Coordinates of C-alpha atoms in Angstrom, one line a residue:
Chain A
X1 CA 29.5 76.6 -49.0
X2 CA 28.2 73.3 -47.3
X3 CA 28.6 72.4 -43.7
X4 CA 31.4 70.1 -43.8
X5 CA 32.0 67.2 -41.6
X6 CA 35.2 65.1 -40.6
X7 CA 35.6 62.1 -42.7
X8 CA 38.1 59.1 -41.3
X9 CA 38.6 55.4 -42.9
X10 CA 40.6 53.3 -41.3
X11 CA 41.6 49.9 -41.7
X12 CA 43.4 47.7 -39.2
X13 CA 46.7 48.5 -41.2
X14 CA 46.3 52.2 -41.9
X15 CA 44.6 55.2 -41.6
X16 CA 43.4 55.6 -45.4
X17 CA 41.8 58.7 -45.4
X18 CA 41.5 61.6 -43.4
X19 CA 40.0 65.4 -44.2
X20 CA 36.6 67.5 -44.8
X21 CA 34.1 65.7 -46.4
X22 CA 30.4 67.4 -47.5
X23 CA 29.1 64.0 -48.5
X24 CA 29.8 61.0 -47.8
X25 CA 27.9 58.0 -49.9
X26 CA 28.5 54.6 -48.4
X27 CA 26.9 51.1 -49.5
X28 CA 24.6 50.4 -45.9
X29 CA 23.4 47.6 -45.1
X30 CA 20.1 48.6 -45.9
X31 CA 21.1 50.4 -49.1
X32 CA 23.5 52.9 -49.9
X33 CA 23.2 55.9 -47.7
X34 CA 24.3 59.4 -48.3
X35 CA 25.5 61.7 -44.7
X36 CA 26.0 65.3 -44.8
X37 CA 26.9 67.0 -42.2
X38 CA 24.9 67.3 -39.1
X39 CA 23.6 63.6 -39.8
X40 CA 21.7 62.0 -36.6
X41 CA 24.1 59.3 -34.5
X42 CA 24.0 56.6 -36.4
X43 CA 25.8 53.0 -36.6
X44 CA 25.1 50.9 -39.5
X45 CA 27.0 48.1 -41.5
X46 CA 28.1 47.9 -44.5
X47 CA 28.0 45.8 -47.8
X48 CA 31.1 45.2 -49.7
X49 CA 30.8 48.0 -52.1
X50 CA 31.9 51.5 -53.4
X51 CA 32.1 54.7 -50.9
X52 CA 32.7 58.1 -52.1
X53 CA 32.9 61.3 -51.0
X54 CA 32.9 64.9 -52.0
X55 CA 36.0 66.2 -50.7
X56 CA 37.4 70.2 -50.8
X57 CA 39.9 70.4 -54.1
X58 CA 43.6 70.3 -52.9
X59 CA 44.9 68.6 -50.3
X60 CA 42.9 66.6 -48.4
X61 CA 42.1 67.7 -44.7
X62 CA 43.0 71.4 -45.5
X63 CA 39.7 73.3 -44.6
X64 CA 41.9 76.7 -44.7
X65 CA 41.1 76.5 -48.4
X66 CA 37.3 78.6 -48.2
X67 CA 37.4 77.6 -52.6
X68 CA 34.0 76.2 -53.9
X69 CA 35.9 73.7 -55.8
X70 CA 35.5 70.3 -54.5
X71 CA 36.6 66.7 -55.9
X72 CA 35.1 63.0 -55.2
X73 CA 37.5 60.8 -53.8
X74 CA 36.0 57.2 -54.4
X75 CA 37.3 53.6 -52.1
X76 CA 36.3 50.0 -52.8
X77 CA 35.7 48.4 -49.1
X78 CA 35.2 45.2 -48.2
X79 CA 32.5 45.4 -45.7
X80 CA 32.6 47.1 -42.5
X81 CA 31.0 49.6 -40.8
X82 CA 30.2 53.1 -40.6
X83 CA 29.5 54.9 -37.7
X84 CA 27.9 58.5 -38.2
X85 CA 28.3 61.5 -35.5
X86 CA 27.0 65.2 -36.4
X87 CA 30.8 66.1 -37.2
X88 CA 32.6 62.9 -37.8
X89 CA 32.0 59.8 -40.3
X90 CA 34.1 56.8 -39.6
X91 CA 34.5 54.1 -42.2
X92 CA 36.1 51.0 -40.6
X93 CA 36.8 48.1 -43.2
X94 CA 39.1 45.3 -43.3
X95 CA 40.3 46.2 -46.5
X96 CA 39.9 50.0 -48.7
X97 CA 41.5 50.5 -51.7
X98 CA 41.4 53.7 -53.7
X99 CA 41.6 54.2 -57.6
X100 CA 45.6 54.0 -57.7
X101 CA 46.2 50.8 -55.6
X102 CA 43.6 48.5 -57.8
X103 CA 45.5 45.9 -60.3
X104 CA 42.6 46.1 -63.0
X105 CA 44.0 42.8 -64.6
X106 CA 44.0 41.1 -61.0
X107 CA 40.7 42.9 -60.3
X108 CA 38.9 41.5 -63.6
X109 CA 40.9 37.7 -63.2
X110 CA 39.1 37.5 -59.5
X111 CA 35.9 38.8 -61.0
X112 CA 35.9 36.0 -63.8
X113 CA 37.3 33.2 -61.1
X114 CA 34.7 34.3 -58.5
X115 CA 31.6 34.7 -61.0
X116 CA 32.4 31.1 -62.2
X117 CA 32.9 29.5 -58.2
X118 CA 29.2 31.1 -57.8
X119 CA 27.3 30.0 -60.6
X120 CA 28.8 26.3 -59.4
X121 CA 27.3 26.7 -55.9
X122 CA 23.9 27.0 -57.6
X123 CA 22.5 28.5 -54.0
X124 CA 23.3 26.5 -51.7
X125 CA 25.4 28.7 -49.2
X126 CA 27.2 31.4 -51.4
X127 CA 27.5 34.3 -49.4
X128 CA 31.6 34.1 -49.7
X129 CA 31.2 33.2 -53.4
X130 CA 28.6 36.1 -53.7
X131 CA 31.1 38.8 -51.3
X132 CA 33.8 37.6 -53.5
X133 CA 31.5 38.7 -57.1
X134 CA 31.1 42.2 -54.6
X135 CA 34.4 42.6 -54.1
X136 CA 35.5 42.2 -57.6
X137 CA 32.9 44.3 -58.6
X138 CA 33.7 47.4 -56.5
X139 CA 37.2 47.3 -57.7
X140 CA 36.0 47.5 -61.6
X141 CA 33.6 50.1 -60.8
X142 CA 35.8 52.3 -59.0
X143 CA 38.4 52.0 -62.0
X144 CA 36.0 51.9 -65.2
X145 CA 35.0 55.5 -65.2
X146 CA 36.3 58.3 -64.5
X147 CA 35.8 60.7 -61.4
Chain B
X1 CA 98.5 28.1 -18.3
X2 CA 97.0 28.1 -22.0
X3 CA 99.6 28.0 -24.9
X4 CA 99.9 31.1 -27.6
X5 CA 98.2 28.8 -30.2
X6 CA 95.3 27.8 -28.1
X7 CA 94.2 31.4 -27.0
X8 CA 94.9 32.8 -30.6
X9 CA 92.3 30.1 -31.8
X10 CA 89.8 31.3 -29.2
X11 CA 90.0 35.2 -29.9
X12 CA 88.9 34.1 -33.4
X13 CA 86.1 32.1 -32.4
X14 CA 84.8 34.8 -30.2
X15 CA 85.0 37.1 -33.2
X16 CA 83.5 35.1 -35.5
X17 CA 80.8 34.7 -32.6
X18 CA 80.8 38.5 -32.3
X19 CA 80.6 39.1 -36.0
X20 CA 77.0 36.6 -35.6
X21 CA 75.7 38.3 -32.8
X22 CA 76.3 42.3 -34.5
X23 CA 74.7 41.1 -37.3
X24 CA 71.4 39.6 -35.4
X25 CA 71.1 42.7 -33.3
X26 CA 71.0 45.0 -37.0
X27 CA 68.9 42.8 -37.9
X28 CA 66.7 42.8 -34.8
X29 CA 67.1 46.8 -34.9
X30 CA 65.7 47.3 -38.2
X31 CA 62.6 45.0 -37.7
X32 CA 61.4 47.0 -34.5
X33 CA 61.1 50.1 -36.7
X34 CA 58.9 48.2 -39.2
X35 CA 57.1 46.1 -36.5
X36 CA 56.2 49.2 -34.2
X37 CA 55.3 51.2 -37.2
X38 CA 52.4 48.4 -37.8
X39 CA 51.2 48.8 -34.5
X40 CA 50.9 52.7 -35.0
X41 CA 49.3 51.9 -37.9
X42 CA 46.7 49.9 -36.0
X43 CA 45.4 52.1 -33.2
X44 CA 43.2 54.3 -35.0
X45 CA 41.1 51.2 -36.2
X46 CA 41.5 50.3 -32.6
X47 CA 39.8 53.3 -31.2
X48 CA 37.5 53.8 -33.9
X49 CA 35.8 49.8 -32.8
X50 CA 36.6 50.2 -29.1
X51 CA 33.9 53.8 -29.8
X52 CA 31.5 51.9 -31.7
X53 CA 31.4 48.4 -29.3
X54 CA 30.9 51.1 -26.1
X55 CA 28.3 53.0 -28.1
X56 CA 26.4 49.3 -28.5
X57 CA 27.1 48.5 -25.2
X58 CA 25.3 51.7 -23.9
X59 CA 22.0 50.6 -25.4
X60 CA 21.9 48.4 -22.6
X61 CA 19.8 44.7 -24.1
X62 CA 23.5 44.2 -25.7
X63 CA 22.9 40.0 -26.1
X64 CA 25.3 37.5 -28.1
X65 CA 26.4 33.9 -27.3
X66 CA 30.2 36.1 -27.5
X67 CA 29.2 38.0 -24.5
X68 CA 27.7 35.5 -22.3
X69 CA 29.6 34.5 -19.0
X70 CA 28.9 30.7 -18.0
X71 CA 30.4 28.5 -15.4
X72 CA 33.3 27.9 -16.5
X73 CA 34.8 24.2 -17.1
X74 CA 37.3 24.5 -19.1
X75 CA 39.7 27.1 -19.8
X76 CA 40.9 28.1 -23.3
X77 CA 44.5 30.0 -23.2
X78 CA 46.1 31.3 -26.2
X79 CA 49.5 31.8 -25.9
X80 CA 51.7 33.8 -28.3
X81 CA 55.5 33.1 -28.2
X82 CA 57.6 33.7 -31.0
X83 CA 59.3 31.4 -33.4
X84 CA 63.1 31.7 -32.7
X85 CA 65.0 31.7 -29.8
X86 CA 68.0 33.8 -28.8
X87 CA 66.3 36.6 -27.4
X88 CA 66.6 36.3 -23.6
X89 CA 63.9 35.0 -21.3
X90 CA 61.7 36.5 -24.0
X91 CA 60.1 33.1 -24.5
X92 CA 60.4 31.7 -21.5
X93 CA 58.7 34.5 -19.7
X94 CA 55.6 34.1 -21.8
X95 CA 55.7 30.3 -21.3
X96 CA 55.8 30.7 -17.7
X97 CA 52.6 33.2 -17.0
X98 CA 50.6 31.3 -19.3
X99 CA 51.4 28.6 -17.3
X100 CA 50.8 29.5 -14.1
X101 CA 47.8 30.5 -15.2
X102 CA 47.0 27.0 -16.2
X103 CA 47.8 25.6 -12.5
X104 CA 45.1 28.2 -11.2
X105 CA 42.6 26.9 -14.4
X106 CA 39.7 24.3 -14.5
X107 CA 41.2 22.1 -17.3
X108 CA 43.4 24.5 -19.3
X109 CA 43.5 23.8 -22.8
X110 CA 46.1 25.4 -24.9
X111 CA 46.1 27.1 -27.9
X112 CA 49.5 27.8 -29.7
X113 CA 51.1 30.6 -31.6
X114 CA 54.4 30.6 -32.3
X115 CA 56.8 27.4 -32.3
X116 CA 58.7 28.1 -29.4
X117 CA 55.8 27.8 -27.3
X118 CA 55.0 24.8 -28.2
X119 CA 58.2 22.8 -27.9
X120 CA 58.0 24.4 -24.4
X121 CA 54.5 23.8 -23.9
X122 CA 54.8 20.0 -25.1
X123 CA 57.2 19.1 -22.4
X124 CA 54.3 19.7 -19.5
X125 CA 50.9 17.7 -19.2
X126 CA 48.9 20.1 -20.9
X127 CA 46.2 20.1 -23.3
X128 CA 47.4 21.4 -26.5
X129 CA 44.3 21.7 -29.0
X130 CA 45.7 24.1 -31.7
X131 CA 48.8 25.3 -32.9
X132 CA 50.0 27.9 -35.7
X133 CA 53.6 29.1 -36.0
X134 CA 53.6 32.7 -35.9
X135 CA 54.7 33.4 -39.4
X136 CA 52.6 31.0 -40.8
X137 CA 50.3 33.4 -42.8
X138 CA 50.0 37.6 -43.0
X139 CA 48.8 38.8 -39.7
X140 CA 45.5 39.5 -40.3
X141 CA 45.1 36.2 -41.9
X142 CA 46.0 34.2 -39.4
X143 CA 44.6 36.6 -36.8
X144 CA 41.1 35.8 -38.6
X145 CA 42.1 31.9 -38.4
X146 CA 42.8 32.2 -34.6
X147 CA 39.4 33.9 -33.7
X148 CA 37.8 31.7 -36.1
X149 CA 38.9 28.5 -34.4
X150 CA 38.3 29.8 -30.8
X151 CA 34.9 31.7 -31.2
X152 CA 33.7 28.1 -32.7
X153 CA 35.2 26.5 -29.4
X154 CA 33.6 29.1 -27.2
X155 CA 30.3 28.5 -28.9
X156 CA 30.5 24.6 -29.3
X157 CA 31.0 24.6 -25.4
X158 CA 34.5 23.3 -25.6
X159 CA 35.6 26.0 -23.4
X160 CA 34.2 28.5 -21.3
X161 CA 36.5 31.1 -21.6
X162 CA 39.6 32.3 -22.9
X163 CA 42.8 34.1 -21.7
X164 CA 45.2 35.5 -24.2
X165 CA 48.6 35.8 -22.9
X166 CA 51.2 37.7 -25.0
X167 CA 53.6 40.4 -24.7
X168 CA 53.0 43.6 -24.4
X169 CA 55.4 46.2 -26.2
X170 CA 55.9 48.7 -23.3
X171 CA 58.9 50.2 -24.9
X172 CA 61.9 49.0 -26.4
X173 CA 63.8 48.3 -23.4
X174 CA 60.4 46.5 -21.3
X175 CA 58.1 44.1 -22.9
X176 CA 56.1 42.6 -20.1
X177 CA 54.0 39.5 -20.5
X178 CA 50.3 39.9 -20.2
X179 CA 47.3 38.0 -19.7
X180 CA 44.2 39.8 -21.2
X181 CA 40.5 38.3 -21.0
X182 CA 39.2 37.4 -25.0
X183 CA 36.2 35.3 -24.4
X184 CA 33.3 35.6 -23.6
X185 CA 34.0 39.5 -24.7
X186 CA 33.4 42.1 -22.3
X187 CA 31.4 45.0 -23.8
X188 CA 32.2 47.6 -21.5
X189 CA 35.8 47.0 -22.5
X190 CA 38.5 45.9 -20.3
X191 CA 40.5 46.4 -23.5
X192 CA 43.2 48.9 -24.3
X193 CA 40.6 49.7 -27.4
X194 CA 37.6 50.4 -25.1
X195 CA 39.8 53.1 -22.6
X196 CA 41.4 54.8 -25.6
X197 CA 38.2 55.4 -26.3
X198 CA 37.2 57.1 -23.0
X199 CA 40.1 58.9 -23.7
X200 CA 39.4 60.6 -26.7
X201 CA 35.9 60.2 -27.6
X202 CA 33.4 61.7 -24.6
X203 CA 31.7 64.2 -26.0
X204 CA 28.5 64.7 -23.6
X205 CA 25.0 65.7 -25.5
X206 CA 26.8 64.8 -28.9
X207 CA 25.5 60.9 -29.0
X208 CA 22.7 59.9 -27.2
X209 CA 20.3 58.4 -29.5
X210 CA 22.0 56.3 -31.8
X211 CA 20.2 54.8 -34.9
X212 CA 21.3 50.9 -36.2
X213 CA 20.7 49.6 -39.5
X214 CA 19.7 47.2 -39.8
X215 CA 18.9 47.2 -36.2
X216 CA 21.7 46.5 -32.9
X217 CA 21.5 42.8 -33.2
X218 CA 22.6 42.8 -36.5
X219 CA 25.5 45.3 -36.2
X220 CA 26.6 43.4 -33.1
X221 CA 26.8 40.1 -34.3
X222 CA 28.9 41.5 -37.4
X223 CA 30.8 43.5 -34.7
X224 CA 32.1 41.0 -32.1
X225 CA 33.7 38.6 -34.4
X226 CA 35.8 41.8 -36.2
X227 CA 36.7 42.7 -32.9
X228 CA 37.7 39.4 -31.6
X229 CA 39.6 38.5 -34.6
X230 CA 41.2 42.6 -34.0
X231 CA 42.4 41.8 -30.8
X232 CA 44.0 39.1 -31.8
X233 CA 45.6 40.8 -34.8
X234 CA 47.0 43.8 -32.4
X235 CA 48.5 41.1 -29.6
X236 CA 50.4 39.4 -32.6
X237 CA 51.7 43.0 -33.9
X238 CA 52.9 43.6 -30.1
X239 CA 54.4 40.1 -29.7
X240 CA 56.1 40.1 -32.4
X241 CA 57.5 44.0 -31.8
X242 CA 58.5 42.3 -28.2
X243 CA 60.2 39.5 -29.7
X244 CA 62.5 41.9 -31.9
X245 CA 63.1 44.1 -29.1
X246 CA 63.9 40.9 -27.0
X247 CA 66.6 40.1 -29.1
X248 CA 67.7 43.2 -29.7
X249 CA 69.0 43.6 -26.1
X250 CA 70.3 40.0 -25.9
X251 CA 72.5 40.4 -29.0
X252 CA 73.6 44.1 -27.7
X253 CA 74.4 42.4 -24.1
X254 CA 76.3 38.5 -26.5
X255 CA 78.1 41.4 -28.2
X256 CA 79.3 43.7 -25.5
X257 CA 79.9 40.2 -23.3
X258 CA 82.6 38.8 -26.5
X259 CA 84.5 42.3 -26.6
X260 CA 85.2 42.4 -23.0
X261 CA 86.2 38.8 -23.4
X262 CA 88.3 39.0 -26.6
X263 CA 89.7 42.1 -24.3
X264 CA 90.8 40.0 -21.7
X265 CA 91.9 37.5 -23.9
X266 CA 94.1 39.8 -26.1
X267 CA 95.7 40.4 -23.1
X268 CA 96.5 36.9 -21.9
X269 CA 97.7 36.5 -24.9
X270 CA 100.2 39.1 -25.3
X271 CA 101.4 38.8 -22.1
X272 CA 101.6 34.9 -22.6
X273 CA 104.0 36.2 -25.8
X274 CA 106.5 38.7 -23.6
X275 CA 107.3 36.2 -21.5
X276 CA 108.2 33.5 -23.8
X277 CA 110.2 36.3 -25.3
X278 CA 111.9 37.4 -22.3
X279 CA 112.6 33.9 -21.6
X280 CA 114.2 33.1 -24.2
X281 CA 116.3 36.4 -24.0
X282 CA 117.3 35.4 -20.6
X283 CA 118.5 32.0 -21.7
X284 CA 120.4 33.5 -24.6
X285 CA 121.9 35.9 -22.4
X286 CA 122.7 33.6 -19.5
X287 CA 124.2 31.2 -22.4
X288 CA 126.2 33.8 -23.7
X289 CA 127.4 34.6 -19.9
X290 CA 128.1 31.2 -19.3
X291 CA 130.5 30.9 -22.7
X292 CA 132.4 33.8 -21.0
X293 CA 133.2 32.1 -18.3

């Protein structure tokens, strides 16, 4: 069995996610970056974007269960950042929402409003327009397929 | 001496008053759960940013126009009051440190949350540059606006620094009014963020060399605005759980004060009653003796 390593996200009005994680994929700043366990200090940002994780089956945060079976727990985030110790990942996002708390409808309506706001700014100082796209897009992508 | 009528009419009024009062201090009860339950909900973000700002500010060349210290000209000071009254000094309290420390300020400007501050703060000489009620927008909406507006001051030269005075949430029974340095941001942490962090987070040979994508410019400047606009977002939380708390204890004191008046009343009143009744017994009887006679 993999090393595990503790994985926290928090937002400023909750603690989303706690438990054992063996990966952890997060959208860096640089480009999406993977952390297993024993992962050198690291603080990076992060794009608005898709993390997941490979989490121990059952419930989350019970390490008791020694079972091989594990289970991908998937969050959209809004950008943030993650900060990497050897035994601890912590995601820290303004907003995270998993699979059951995304309105597909709403998610699709802000994806069409926010596609159509973009390709009107033709350029010219669209990073909100273009984190907006991001945002929508995370939701969908999280929600289209399954685990 | 007051007549049966006219104390009868007052016993109802200070029930009706009583009923008002019981009903704001349910009210008042049930909001604190809800409001300190948010700030729970907020302090492992708060420890989680206070670990990664300290682990920034160990790397030493830490640089951002939101850290640096100038001579200061003119003083920003955000107050936070609440929106309604009829919770004690609550208000008041807040009004008065914030001003005093204007009188010790060079050129306070003020910056306003909550409407009860203002009407307060309007009545003086001061400088009043912004204001926002406090349930204008959702908390961390209008915690972003706030930081927005006074990071863009900070950096325009407007004002050289800024003081945030709001309640702190000691318990239910204390709430104590507390100025707390915002700008320019310390990053060692004078913040309750930064010593939570000492608290739980030293964990020597674990983290020396830390590793910043893109590199700890970059992560910095994204940081210090989310941890401006954080702070700001945790002092509303504990205002706002002061405010309820406030006015829980002033409505348990306006109810407690109307029973042992409607007591007293109820007394006055009944005793007012005997005697008109054994008055009138006495003139009966003394009519009856003179008839006799």
């Amino acid at each position: 069995m993999p090393a595990r390593t503790r994985l926290s996200i928090v937002t400023p009005s909750a603690l989303k996610f706690q438990g054992e994680a063996e990966l952890v994929v997060a959208p860096g700043a640089a480009g999406d970056l993977g952390a297993l366990a024993h992962h050198a200090p690291m603080l990076t940002t992060l794009r608005t974007g898709v993390v997941s994780a490979t989490i121990a089956a059952g419930a989350a945060g019970d390490d008791q269960s020694a079972s091989r079976a594990t289970e991908r727990i998937q969050f959209a985030v809004d950008g943030g950042f993650m900060q990497i110790l050897p035994d601890h990942v912590v995601i820290l996002t303004d907003l995270a929402l998993s699979r059951d708390e995304i309105d597909v409808e709403a998610a699709r309506a802000d994806l069409k409003r926010a596609e159509e706001a973009l390709s009107q700014k033709k350029g010219a100082d669209d990073a909100h327009e273009r984190r907006d796209v991001a945002w929508a897009h995370a939701r969908l992508a999280i929600t289209a397929r399954p685990l | 001496m007051a007549t049966l009528r006219q104390l009868k009419d007052r016993v109802r009024s200070l029930k009706n008053t009583q009923q008002i009062t019981r009903a704001m201090k349910m009210v008042a009860g049930a909001k604190i759960r809800r409001a300190e339950a948010a700030m729970r909900a907020a302090r492992p973000y708060a420890q989680a940013i206070g670990a990664c700002l300290g682990e920034l500010a160990k790397t030493g060349g830490a640089r951002h126009p939101l850290l640096e210290r100038r001579e200061v000209q003119s003083s920003g000071i955000l107050l936070m009051t609440a929106d309604k009254g009829l919770a004690g000094a609550f208000n008041s309290n807040l009004v008065r440190a914030a001003l005093s420390i204007a009188r010790e300020a060079q050129r306070p400007r003020f910056y306003l949350v909550g409407t009860k501050g203002r009407v307060q703060v309007r009545n003086t000489t001061q400088v009043i540059e912004a204001d926002w009620p406090l349930q204008s927008a959702p908390f961390p909406a209008l915690a972003r606006e706030i930081a927005h507006r006074l990071s863009d001051d900070f950096l325009s030269g407007k004002v050289d620094d800024v003081t945030l005075v709001s309640s702190r949430f000691v318990s239910t029974i204390v709430q104590r009014p507390t100025p707390q340095g915002l700008l320019p941001i310390s990053a060692t942490g004078t913040t309750q963020a930064a010593t939570d962090r000492a608290a739980t987070e030293e964990k020597p040979g674990l983290r020396n060399a830390f590793e910043f994508e893109p590199d700890a410019g970059a992560v910095l400047a994204a940081l210090l605005p989310k941890y401006l606009e954080f702070t700001i977002y945790q002092a509303l939380l504990e205002t706002q759980a002061s405010e309820f708390a406030a006015r829980l204890i002033a409505m348990t004191n306006a109810t407690d004060n109307a029973g042992k008046l409607i007591d007293e009343l109820t007394l006055v009143m009944n005793k007012t009653r005997q005697a008109a009744i054994t008055k009138e017994i006495l003139e009966i009887v003394g009519g009856a003796e003179a008839l006799k006679g």
